[in-house]
Coordinates of C-alpha atoms and ligand atoms in Angstrom, one line a residue:
M1 CA -28.6 -132.4 125.7
S2 CA -25.5 -134.6 125.6
A3 CA -23.9 -135.0 122.3
H4 CA -24.0 -138.3 120.3
R5 CA -20.5 -139.6 120.0
N6 CA -18.3 -140.8 117.1
Y7 CA -17.5 -144.4 116.7
I8 CA -13.7 -145.1 116.6
N9 CA -12.1 -148.5 116.9
G10 CA -15.1 -150.0 118.5
A11 CA -15.7 -147.3 121.1
W12 CA -18.0 -144.3 121.3
V13 CA -15.7 -141.3 121.6
E14 CA -16.4 -137.8 122.9
S15 CA -15.0 -134.6 121.4
A16 CA -13.8 -131.4 123.0
A17 CA -15.0 -129.3 120.0
A18 CA -18.4 -127.6 120.0
P19 CA -21.0 -130.2 118.9
I20 CA -22.9 -130.0 115.6
L21 CA -26.6 -129.2 116.1
D22 CA -28.9 -131.2 113.8
R23 CA -31.9 -129.0 113.0
N24 CA -35.2 -129.8 111.4
P25 CA -35.5 -127.9 108.1
S26 CA -39.3 -128.0 108.5
D27 CA -39.1 -126.2 111.8
I28 CA -35.7 -124.7 112.6
D29 CA -36.6 -124.3 116.3
D30 CA -36.7 -128.1 116.6
V31 CA -33.2 -129.5 117.3
V32 CA -33.1 -133.1 116.2
G33 CA -29.9 -133.9 118.1
S34 CA -26.5 -132.8 119.1
Y35 CA -23.5 -134.6 117.6
A36 CA -19.8 -134.6 118.7
A37 CA -17.6 -133.0 115.9
A38 CA -14.6 -135.1 115.3
D39 CA -11.2 -133.5 114.6
A40 CA -8.2 -134.4 112.5
A41 CA -6.5 -136.3 115.3
Q42 CA -9.6 -138.5 115.9
T43 CA -9.8 -139.0 112.2
R44 CA -6.1 -140.2 112.2
R45 CA -7.0 -142.6 115.0
A46 CA -9.9 -144.0 113.1
I47 CA -7.8 -144.5 110.0
E48 CA -5.1 -146.3 112.0
A49 CA -7.7 -148.5 113.7
A50 CA -9.1 -149.4 110.3
R51 CA -5.7 -150.2 109.0
A52 CA -5.0 -152.4 112.0
A53 CA -8.3 -154.2 111.7
F54 CA -7.8 -154.9 108.0
P55 CA -5.6 -158.1 108.1
A56 CA -8.0 -160.0 110.3
W57 CA -11.1 -158.6 108.5
S58 CA -9.7 -159.4 105.1
R59 CA -9.5 -163.1 106.2
S60 CA -13.0 -163.1 107.8
S61 CA -15.3 -165.8 106.5
I62 CA -17.9 -164.8 103.9
Q63 CA -20.6 -166.2 106.3
E64 CA -19.4 -163.8 109.1
R65 CA -19.7 -160.8 106.8
A66 CA -23.0 -162.0 105.2
D67 CA -24.5 -162.5 108.7
L68 CA -23.4 -159.0 109.9
L69 CA -24.9 -157.2 106.8
D70 CA -28.1 -159.3 106.9
A71 CA -28.6 -158.5 110.6
V72 CA -28.1 -154.8 110.0
G73 CA -30.5 -154.9 107.1
S74 CA -33.2 -156.7 109.1
R75 CA -32.9 -154.2 111.9
I76 CA -33.2 -151.3 109.5
L77 CA -36.3 -152.8 108.0
A78 CA -37.8 -153.6 111.4
R79 CA -37.3 -150.0 112.5
A80 CA -38.1 -148.3 109.1
Q81 CA -41.0 -146.1 110.5
E82 CA -38.9 -144.8 113.4
I83 CA -35.7 -144.3 111.3
G84 CA -37.7 -142.8 108.5
R85 CA -39.2 -140.3 110.9
L86 CA -35.7 -139.3 112.0
L87 CA -34.7 -139.0 108.4
A88 CA -37.7 -136.8 107.5
R89 CA -37.0 -134.6 110.5
E90 CA -33.4 -134.0 109.8
E91 CA -33.4 -133.8 106.0
G92 CA -36.9 -132.6 105.2
K93 CA -38.2 -135.1 102.7
T94 CA -41.7 -136.3 103.3
L95 CA -42.3 -139.1 105.8
K96 CA -43.4 -141.4 103.0
E97 CA -40.2 -140.8 101.0
A98 CA -38.1 -141.1 104.1
V99 CA -39.6 -144.4 105.1
G100 CA -39.1 -145.6 101.5
E101 CA -35.5 -144.5 101.6
T102 CA -35.0 -146.3 104.9
M103 CA -36.5 -149.5 103.5
R104 CA -34.2 -149.2 100.5
A105 CA -31.2 -149.0 102.8
G106 CA -32.3 -152.2 104.6
H107 CA -32.7 -153.9 101.3
V108 CA -29.2 -152.7 100.2
F109 CA -27.6 -154.3 103.3
K110 CA -29.5 -157.6 102.6
F111 CA -28.5 -157.6 98.9
H112 CA -24.8 -157.1 99.8
A113 CA -25.1 -159.8 102.5
G114 CA -25.9 -162.1 99.6
Q115 CA -23.1 -160.7 97.5
A116 CA -20.6 -161.5 100.2
L117 CA -21.5 -165.2 99.5
R118 CA -21.0 -164.8 95.8
I119 CA -17.4 -163.7 95.4
T120 CA -16.0 -165.6 92.5
G121 CA -12.9 -165.7 90.3
E122 CA -11.9 -167.3 87.1
L123 CA -9.9 -170.3 86.2
V124 CA -8.0 -169.8 82.9
D125 CA -5.8 -172.3 80.9
S126 CA -2.4 -171.1 80.0
P127 CA -0.7 -171.6 76.6
R128 CA 2.0 -173.4 78.6
K129 CA 1.2 -177.0 79.3
G130 CA 0.5 -177.9 82.9
V131 CA 0.1 -174.3 83.9
S132 CA -3.2 -172.8 85.0
V133 CA -4.1 -169.2 85.9
T134 CA -6.6 -168.0 88.4
V135 CA -7.9 -164.5 88.6
Q136 CA -9.2 -163.8 92.1
R137 CA -10.8 -160.8 93.8
E138 CA -9.3 -159.2 96.8
P139 CA -10.4 -156.3 99.1
L140 CA -8.7 -152.9 98.7
G141 CA -8.0 -152.2 102.3
V142 CA -9.4 -149.0 104.0
I143 CA -12.1 -147.2 102.2
G144 CA -13.0 -143.5 102.9
I145 CA -16.7 -143.0 102.4
I146 CA -17.9 -139.4 102.1
T147 CA -21.6 -138.8 101.6
P148 CA -24.0 -135.9 101.0
W149 CA -27.2 -134.9 102.9
N150 CA -29.9 -135.6 100.3
F151 CA -30.1 -139.4 100.9
P152 CA -28.9 -139.6 104.6
I153 CA -29.3 -143.4 104.9
A154 CA -29.5 -144.9 101.4
I155 CA -26.2 -143.5 100.1
P156 CA -24.2 -144.5 103.2
A157 CA -25.8 -147.9 102.9
W158 CA -25.0 -148.4 99.2
K159 CA -21.3 -147.6 99.9
I160 CA -20.8 -149.1 103.4
A161 CA -22.6 -152.5 102.6
P162 CA -20.5 -153.4 99.6
A163 CA -17.3 -152.1 101.2
L164 CA -17.8 -154.5 104.1
A165 CA -19.2 -157.3 102.0
Y166 CA -15.9 -157.5 100.1
A167 CA -13.9 -157.4 103.3
N168 CA -12.7 -153.8 103.4
C169 CA -12.5 -151.6 106.5
V170 CA -14.4 -148.3 106.4
V171 CA -13.9 -144.7 107.6
F172 CA -17.2 -143.0 107.1
K173 CA -17.8 -139.2 107.1
P174 CA -21.5 -138.2 106.5
A175 CA -22.6 -134.7 105.6
S176 CA -22.9 -132.5 108.8
L177 CA -26.5 -131.7 108.1
V178 CA -27.6 -135.3 108.6
P179 CA -25.6 -137.0 111.3
G180 CA -28.7 -138.7 112.8
C181 CA -29.1 -141.4 110.2
A182 CA -25.4 -141.9 110.0
H183 CA -25.3 -142.5 113.8
V184 CA -28.1 -145.1 113.5
V185 CA -26.1 -147.0 110.9
A186 CA -23.1 -147.0 113.2
E187 CA -25.1 -148.1 116.2
L188 CA -26.6 -151.0 114.2
L189 CA -23.2 -152.1 113.0
A190 CA -21.8 -152.0 116.5
D191 CA -24.8 -153.8 118.0
C192 CA -24.7 -156.5 115.3
G193 CA -21.0 -157.3 116.2
C194 CA -18.9 -155.5 113.7
P195 CA -15.3 -156.0 115.0
P196 CA -13.5 -152.9 116.4
G197 CA -11.8 -150.8 113.7
V198 CA -13.7 -152.4 110.8
F199 CA -16.2 -149.6 110.7
N200 CA -15.6 -146.0 112.0
L201 CA -18.0 -143.0 112.1
L202 CA -16.6 -139.5 112.0
V203 CA -19.2 -136.7 112.1
G204 CA -17.4 -133.4 111.3
S205 CA -16.5 -130.8 108.7
G206 CA -15.3 -131.5 105.2
R207 CA -12.3 -129.4 105.7
E208 CA -11.0 -131.1 108.8
V209 CA -12.3 -134.7 108.8
G210 CA -12.8 -135.0 105.0
D211 CA -9.4 -133.6 104.2
A212 CA -7.7 -135.9 106.7
I213 CA -9.4 -138.9 105.1
V214 CA -8.5 -137.9 101.6
N215 CA -4.9 -137.0 102.4
A216 CA -4.1 -140.1 104.5
P217 CA -1.7 -142.5 102.8
E218 CA -3.3 -145.4 104.7
V219 CA -6.6 -144.9 102.9
D220 CA -6.7 -147.0 99.7
A221 CA -9.9 -145.7 98.1
I222 CA -12.4 -142.9 98.3
S223 CA -16.1 -143.3 97.4
F224 CA -17.7 -139.8 97.3
T225 CA -21.1 -138.5 96.5
G226 CA -21.7 -134.7 96.6
S227 CA -21.2 -131.5 94.6
V228 CA -19.1 -131.1 91.5
E229 CA -16.7 -128.6 93.1
T230 CA -16.0 -130.7 96.1
G231 CA -15.7 -133.9 94.0
R232 CA -13.2 -132.3 91.6
A233 CA -11.1 -130.8 94.4
L234 CA -11.0 -134.1 96.2
A235 CA -10.2 -136.2 93.1
T236 CA -7.1 -134.3 92.3
R237 CA -5.7 -134.9 95.8
A238 CA -6.8 -138.6 95.9
V239 CA -5.2 -139.3 92.6
A240 CA -2.0 -137.6 93.7
G241 CA -2.0 -140.1 96.6
M242 CA -2.6 -143.0 94.1
K243 CA -6.0 -143.8 95.6
K244 CA -8.7 -145.5 93.8
I245 CA -11.6 -143.1 93.5
Q246 CA -15.3 -143.1 92.6
L247 CA -17.3 -139.8 92.3
E248 CA -21.0 -139.3 92.0
M249 CA -21.8 -135.6 91.4
G250 CA -24.4 -133.5 89.7
G251 CA -27.0 -133.7 87.0
K252 CA -29.0 -131.5 84.7
N253 CA -31.4 -134.2 83.7
P254 CA -33.6 -133.9 80.7
L255 CA -37.1 -135.4 80.1
I256 CA -38.2 -135.4 76.5
V257 CA -42.0 -135.3 75.9
L258 CA -42.9 -136.2 72.3
D259 CA -46.3 -135.4 70.5
D260 CA -47.3 -139.1 70.8
A261 CA -46.7 -139.4 74.6
D262 CA -49.3 -140.6 77.0
L263 CA -50.1 -137.2 78.5
D264 CA -51.0 -138.2 82.0
N265 CA -47.9 -140.3 82.3
A266 CA -45.7 -137.6 80.9
V267 CA -47.1 -135.0 83.4
E268 CA -46.6 -137.6 86.3
C269 CA -43.0 -138.2 85.2
A270 CA -42.3 -134.5 85.1
V271 CA -43.9 -133.7 88.5
Q272 CA -42.4 -136.7 90.2
G273 CA -39.0 -136.2 88.7
A274 CA -38.8 -132.4 89.2
F275 CA -40.4 -131.8 92.5
Y276 CA -40.4 -134.9 94.8
S277 CA -37.7 -134.8 97.5
T278 CA -38.0 -131.0 96.9
G279 CA -35.9 -131.5 93.7
Q280 CA -32.9 -132.3 95.9
R281 CA -31.8 -135.4 93.9
C282 CA -28.9 -135.6 91.5
T283 CA -31.4 -137.5 89.2
A284 CA -34.1 -134.8 89.4
T285 CA -35.6 -133.6 86.2
S286 CA -34.6 -130.1 85.5
R287 CA -35.2 -129.6 81.8
V288 CA -38.4 -130.8 80.1
I289 CA -38.0 -130.6 76.4
V290 CA -41.4 -130.7 74.6
T291 CA -42.4 -131.0 70.9
P292 CA -45.1 -128.6 69.5
G293 CA -48.0 -131.0 69.0
I294 CA -48.3 -131.7 72.8
Y295 CA -46.8 -128.5 74.2
G296 CA -50.1 -126.6 75.0
R297 CA -51.8 -129.6 76.6
F298 CA -48.7 -130.7 78.5
R299 CA -48.1 -127.2 79.8
H300 CA -51.7 -126.8 81.0
A301 CA -51.7 -130.1 82.8
L302 CA -48.3 -129.6 84.4
L303 CA -49.2 -126.1 85.7
A304 CA -52.4 -127.5 87.2
R305 CA -50.6 -130.4 88.9
T306 CA -47.8 -128.1 90.2
T307 CA -50.1 -125.5 91.6
A308 CA -52.0 -128.3 93.5
L309 CA -48.9 -129.7 95.2
V310 CA -49.0 -129.5 99.0
V311 CA -45.8 -127.9 100.4
G312 CA -45.3 -128.2 104.1
D313 CA -43.9 -129.9 107.2
A314 CA -42.2 -133.1 106.2
L315 CA -43.8 -135.0 109.1
D316 CA -47.4 -133.9 108.1
E317 CA -49.1 -136.8 106.2
K318 CA -50.7 -134.4 103.7
T319 CA -47.4 -132.9 102.6
Q320 CA -46.1 -133.8 99.2
I321 CA -43.1 -131.5 99.0
G322 CA -41.0 -130.8 102.1
P323 CA -38.7 -127.8 102.7
A324 CA -35.3 -127.1 101.3
V325 CA -32.6 -128.7 103.5
D326 CA -31.2 -125.4 104.9
A327 CA -31.0 -121.7 104.5
A328 CA -28.1 -121.9 102.1
Q329 CA -30.0 -124.3 99.7
L330 CA -33.1 -122.1 100.0
K331 CA -31.0 -119.1 99.0
T332 CA -29.4 -121.0 96.1
D333 CA -32.9 -121.9 94.8
L334 CA -34.2 -118.3 95.1
D335 CA -31.0 -116.9 93.5
Y336 CA -31.4 -119.2 90.5
I337 CA -35.0 -118.2 90.2
A338 CA -33.9 -114.5 90.0
V339 CA -31.2 -115.5 87.5
G340 CA -33.8 -117.2 85.3
Q341 CA -36.0 -114.1 85.3
K342 CA -33.0 -111.9 84.5
E343 CA -32.0 -114.1 81.6
G344 CA -35.5 -113.7 80.1
A345 CA -37.2 -117.0 81.1
R346 CA -40.8 -116.7 82.0
L347 CA -41.8 -117.7 85.5
V348 CA -45.2 -119.4 85.2
V349 CA -45.7 -121.1 88.6
G350 CA -44.2 -120.6 92.0
G351 CA -40.9 -118.8 92.4
E352 CA -41.3 -117.7 96.0
R353 CA -40.6 -118.8 99.5
Q354 CA -43.8 -120.6 100.7
P355 CA -45.7 -119.0 103.5
A356 CA -44.8 -121.7 106.1
P357 CA -46.8 -123.8 108.5
K358 CA -43.8 -123.5 110.7
N359 CA -40.4 -121.7 110.8
G360 CA -38.9 -123.8 108.0
F361 CA -37.2 -123.4 104.6
Y362 CA -40.3 -123.8 102.4
I363 CA -40.2 -123.0 98.7
Q364 CA -42.9 -123.2 96.0
P365 CA -42.4 -125.7 93.2
T366 CA -41.4 -123.5 90.3
V367 CA -41.9 -123.8 86.5
F368 CA -40.1 -121.6 83.9
E369 CA -40.9 -121.5 80.2
D370 CA -39.4 -119.8 77.2
V371 CA -36.1 -121.3 78.5
H372 CA -33.3 -121.9 76.0
N373 CA -30.6 -124.3 76.6
Q374 CA -27.8 -121.8 77.0
M375 CA -29.4 -120.0 79.9
R376 CA -27.7 -120.7 83.3
I377 CA -30.9 -122.2 84.7
A378 CA -30.7 -124.8 81.9
R379 CA -27.0 -125.5 82.4
E380 CA -26.2 -125.4 86.1
E381 CA -27.5 -127.7 88.7
I382 CA -29.9 -125.9 91.1
F383 CA -30.8 -128.8 93.4
G384 CA -34.2 -127.4 94.2
P385 CA -37.9 -127.8 93.0
V386 CA -37.3 -125.7 89.8
V387 CA -38.0 -127.0 86.3
S388 CA -37.6 -125.4 82.9
L389 CA -39.7 -126.0 79.8
L390 CA -37.9 -126.0 76.6
R391 CA -39.4 -126.3 73.1
A392 CA -38.0 -128.5 70.3
Q393 CA -39.4 -128.9 66.8
D394 CA -39.0 -132.6 66.7
Y395 CA -37.4 -135.6 68.3
E396 CA -34.0 -135.0 66.7
E397 CA -33.8 -131.4 68.1
A398 CA -35.1 -132.6 71.5
L399 CA -32.3 -135.2 71.7
A400 CA -29.7 -132.8 70.6
T401 CA -30.9 -130.3 73.4
A402 CA -31.0 -133.1 75.9
N403 CA -27.4 -134.1 75.2
D404 CA -26.1 -130.5 75.1
T405 CA -25.0 -130.4 78.7
P406 CA -21.9 -130.9 80.7
F407 CA -23.7 -133.5 82.8
G408 CA -24.9 -137.0 81.9
L409 CA -26.5 -138.8 84.9
S410 CA -30.1 -139.5 84.0
G411 CA -32.4 -138.7 81.1
G412 CA -35.9 -139.7 80.1
I413 CA -38.3 -139.8 77.2
C414 CA -42.1 -140.0 77.1
T415 CA -43.3 -141.5 73.9
T416 CA -45.4 -144.3 72.5
S417 CA -43.0 -144.6 69.5
L418 CA -40.9 -147.7 69.7
K419 CA -38.5 -146.2 67.1
H420 CA -37.9 -143.0 69.1
A421 CA -37.7 -144.9 72.4
D422 CA -35.1 -147.3 71.0
H423 CA -33.1 -144.5 69.4
F424 CA -33.1 -142.6 72.7
R425 CA -31.9 -145.7 74.6
R426 CA -28.9 -145.9 72.3
N427 CA -28.1 -142.2 71.9
A428 CA -28.9 -140.5 75.1
Q429 CA -25.6 -139.4 76.7
V430 CA -26.5 -140.6 80.2
G431 CA -25.8 -143.4 82.6
L432 CA -29.5 -143.9 83.4
A433 CA -32.0 -143.8 80.5
M434 CA -35.7 -143.8 81.4
I435 CA -38.4 -144.6 79.0
N436 CA -41.9 -143.5 80.1
A437 CA -40.5 -143.3 83.7
P438 CA -39.3 -140.4 85.8
T439 CA -35.5 -139.6 85.7
A440 CA -35.3 -140.2 89.4
G441 CA -36.0 -143.5 91.1
V442 CA -33.7 -146.5 90.4
D443 CA -33.6 -149.8 92.3
Y444 CA -30.9 -151.1 94.6
H445 CA -29.8 -154.1 92.6
V446 CA -28.8 -152.4 89.3
P447 CA -25.8 -150.2 88.5
F448 CA -26.1 -146.5 89.2
G449 CA -23.9 -143.7 87.7
G450 CA -23.5 -141.3 84.9
V451 CA -21.3 -140.1 82.1
K452 CA -19.5 -136.8 81.3
G453 CA -19.3 -134.4 84.3
S454 CA -21.7 -136.4 86.5
S455 CA -19.6 -139.3 87.6
Y456 CA -16.1 -140.6 87.6
G457 CA -14.9 -144.2 88.3
S458 CA -16.8 -147.4 88.3
R459 CA -20.5 -147.7 88.9
E460 CA -22.1 -148.0 92.3
Q461 CA -24.8 -150.5 93.5
G462 CA -25.9 -153.9 92.6
A463 CA -23.5 -156.6 91.5
Y464 CA -21.4 -153.9 89.7
A465 CA -20.2 -152.6 93.1
V466 CA -17.6 -155.4 93.1
E467 CA -15.6 -153.4 90.5
F468 CA -14.9 -150.6 92.9
Y469 CA -14.6 -152.4 96.2
T470 CA -12.2 -155.1 95.0
R471 CA -9.2 -155.6 92.8
V472 CA -8.0 -158.7 91.0
K473 CA -4.9 -160.7 91.4
T474 CA -3.6 -163.0 88.7
V475 CA -2.2 -166.3 90.1
Y476 CA -0.1 -168.8 88.1
T477 CA 0.1 -172.5 89.2
N478 CA 2.7 -174.7 87.6
A479 CA 1.9 -178.4 88.0
N480 CA 5.0 -179.5 86.1
I481 CA 7.0 -180.3 89.2
A482 CA 8.6 -183.5 90.5
G483 CA 7.0 -185.4 93.3
Ligands
ADP501 P1 -23.6 -131.6 99.5 O1 -24.0 -130.2 99.5 O2 -24.4 -132.5 98.6 O3 -23.4 -132.2 100.9 P2 -20.8 -131.3 99.2 O4 -19.9 -131.6 98.1 O5 -20.7 -129.9 99.8 O6 -22.2 -131.6 98.7 O7 -20.5 -132.3 100.4 C1 -20.5 -133.7 100.2 C2 -19.7 -134.3 101.3 O8 -18.3 -133.9 101.1 C3 -20.1 -133.8 102.7 O9 -19.9 -134.9 103.6 C4 -19.0 -132.8 103.0 O10 -18.8 -132.5 104.3 C5 -17.8 -133.4 102.3 N1 -16.7 -132.4 102.0 C6 -16.8 -131.1 101.9 N2 -15.6 -130.6 101.6 C7 -14.7 -131.6 101.7 C8 -13.3 -131.6 101.6 N3 -12.5 -130.6 101.3 N4 -12.7 -132.9 101.6 C9 -13.5 -134.0 101.8 N5 -14.8 -133.9 102.0 C10 -15.4 -132.8 101.9

């Protein structure tokens, strides 16, 4: 199998290093593809190419950029089934979820095609007569984009599309577990006429390629989504290099279920939020905080729904929960389950590796109860299909528990009380507040991000992406001149 190559300065480039094998987590004997591993020298070349391409690209017309992004979006949508299949095969989320994610990536490109046409500034009067001030937006330059494995096409799309829309050049390093979707994005950009150097793909390790991007003085900004540890380490170096930075990291997202909740909807929110995409979402529900009047009925219905979930091969139409992404994530999930038991939480459903249809990393959806909020399983992000039930006497205690966490990405409440829903909307310490809706699942045209330890820097997605991918210049024009 010849390795798929990296894309540097408009050319597909081979590598001398051993290639990265992309394996199917539903069946580890299935090799999805082989991908050339870029090294630090190739990363330098890509950064230099991006730098060299920037002056012309920063002066490109808004129509040129809109047309490019629109064409990429159309092609992604036209090939959504095929790309979705590749995504499910390399990441392990179900085919339905993978096709949905692919469609979303297509819509993201089309949305930002429109945004390229809507770059505006301000005209402001000056206190000085005959003097006017304009505030105009400019691109930053070269953006380093570093992405995780859990949304192999949507996250790259929601960083790359606005970066290009606002006339920046891109050096893109995807997670090594999911090079396939990243490669598709690069192919489409190349096929749709993206000029050489404007977009570069480097599949490779965080230590070699990621470090070279973060340390390069020619890179003006870093947009990162991934783990808290990597994000923190990277931020320190990026700031030392005076780069603009945006980090999206973990969550420990609460869902409050009050006595007056619609029971069916609450159970649906919990199951969807906790287990879909195998719990491998930074917005996944991991703490369900329930008041006494509904606890028994909610617990009963949640356990019944959880036990009935079909775990299996991501490509099987009947599968509702795919495998963990790799052996390391599966081990993390099982280790946390052991930690929970040791801490005195009661395992009520799941907790084991799932007897597999194939040789994959299957794990049972897992529910703990008798969890208190200081236990490690209630404080640390697991990133697997594991949810904890916590009890609260009333809404006030539930909210205090929900907010008692170092994270603050998403949080939800299930209630028919307008008073509590409104109070939650105002007082939940989160970036995404969900009322009678799962903690996961936001649209592409609205801002995404969290507070506290979950995020750093300006919001991603929608019209708010302009804040990160541009800076403003203040321009004075004095009309008080002769002639
Ligand atoms: P995840 O497990 O969600 O992929 P990581 O934080 O481990 O989270 O990785 C997120 C991205 O950051 C990946 O593309 C990874 O290769 C990259 N990465 C890891 N280490 C570094 C590093 N030292 N510098 C830059 N990028 C890194």
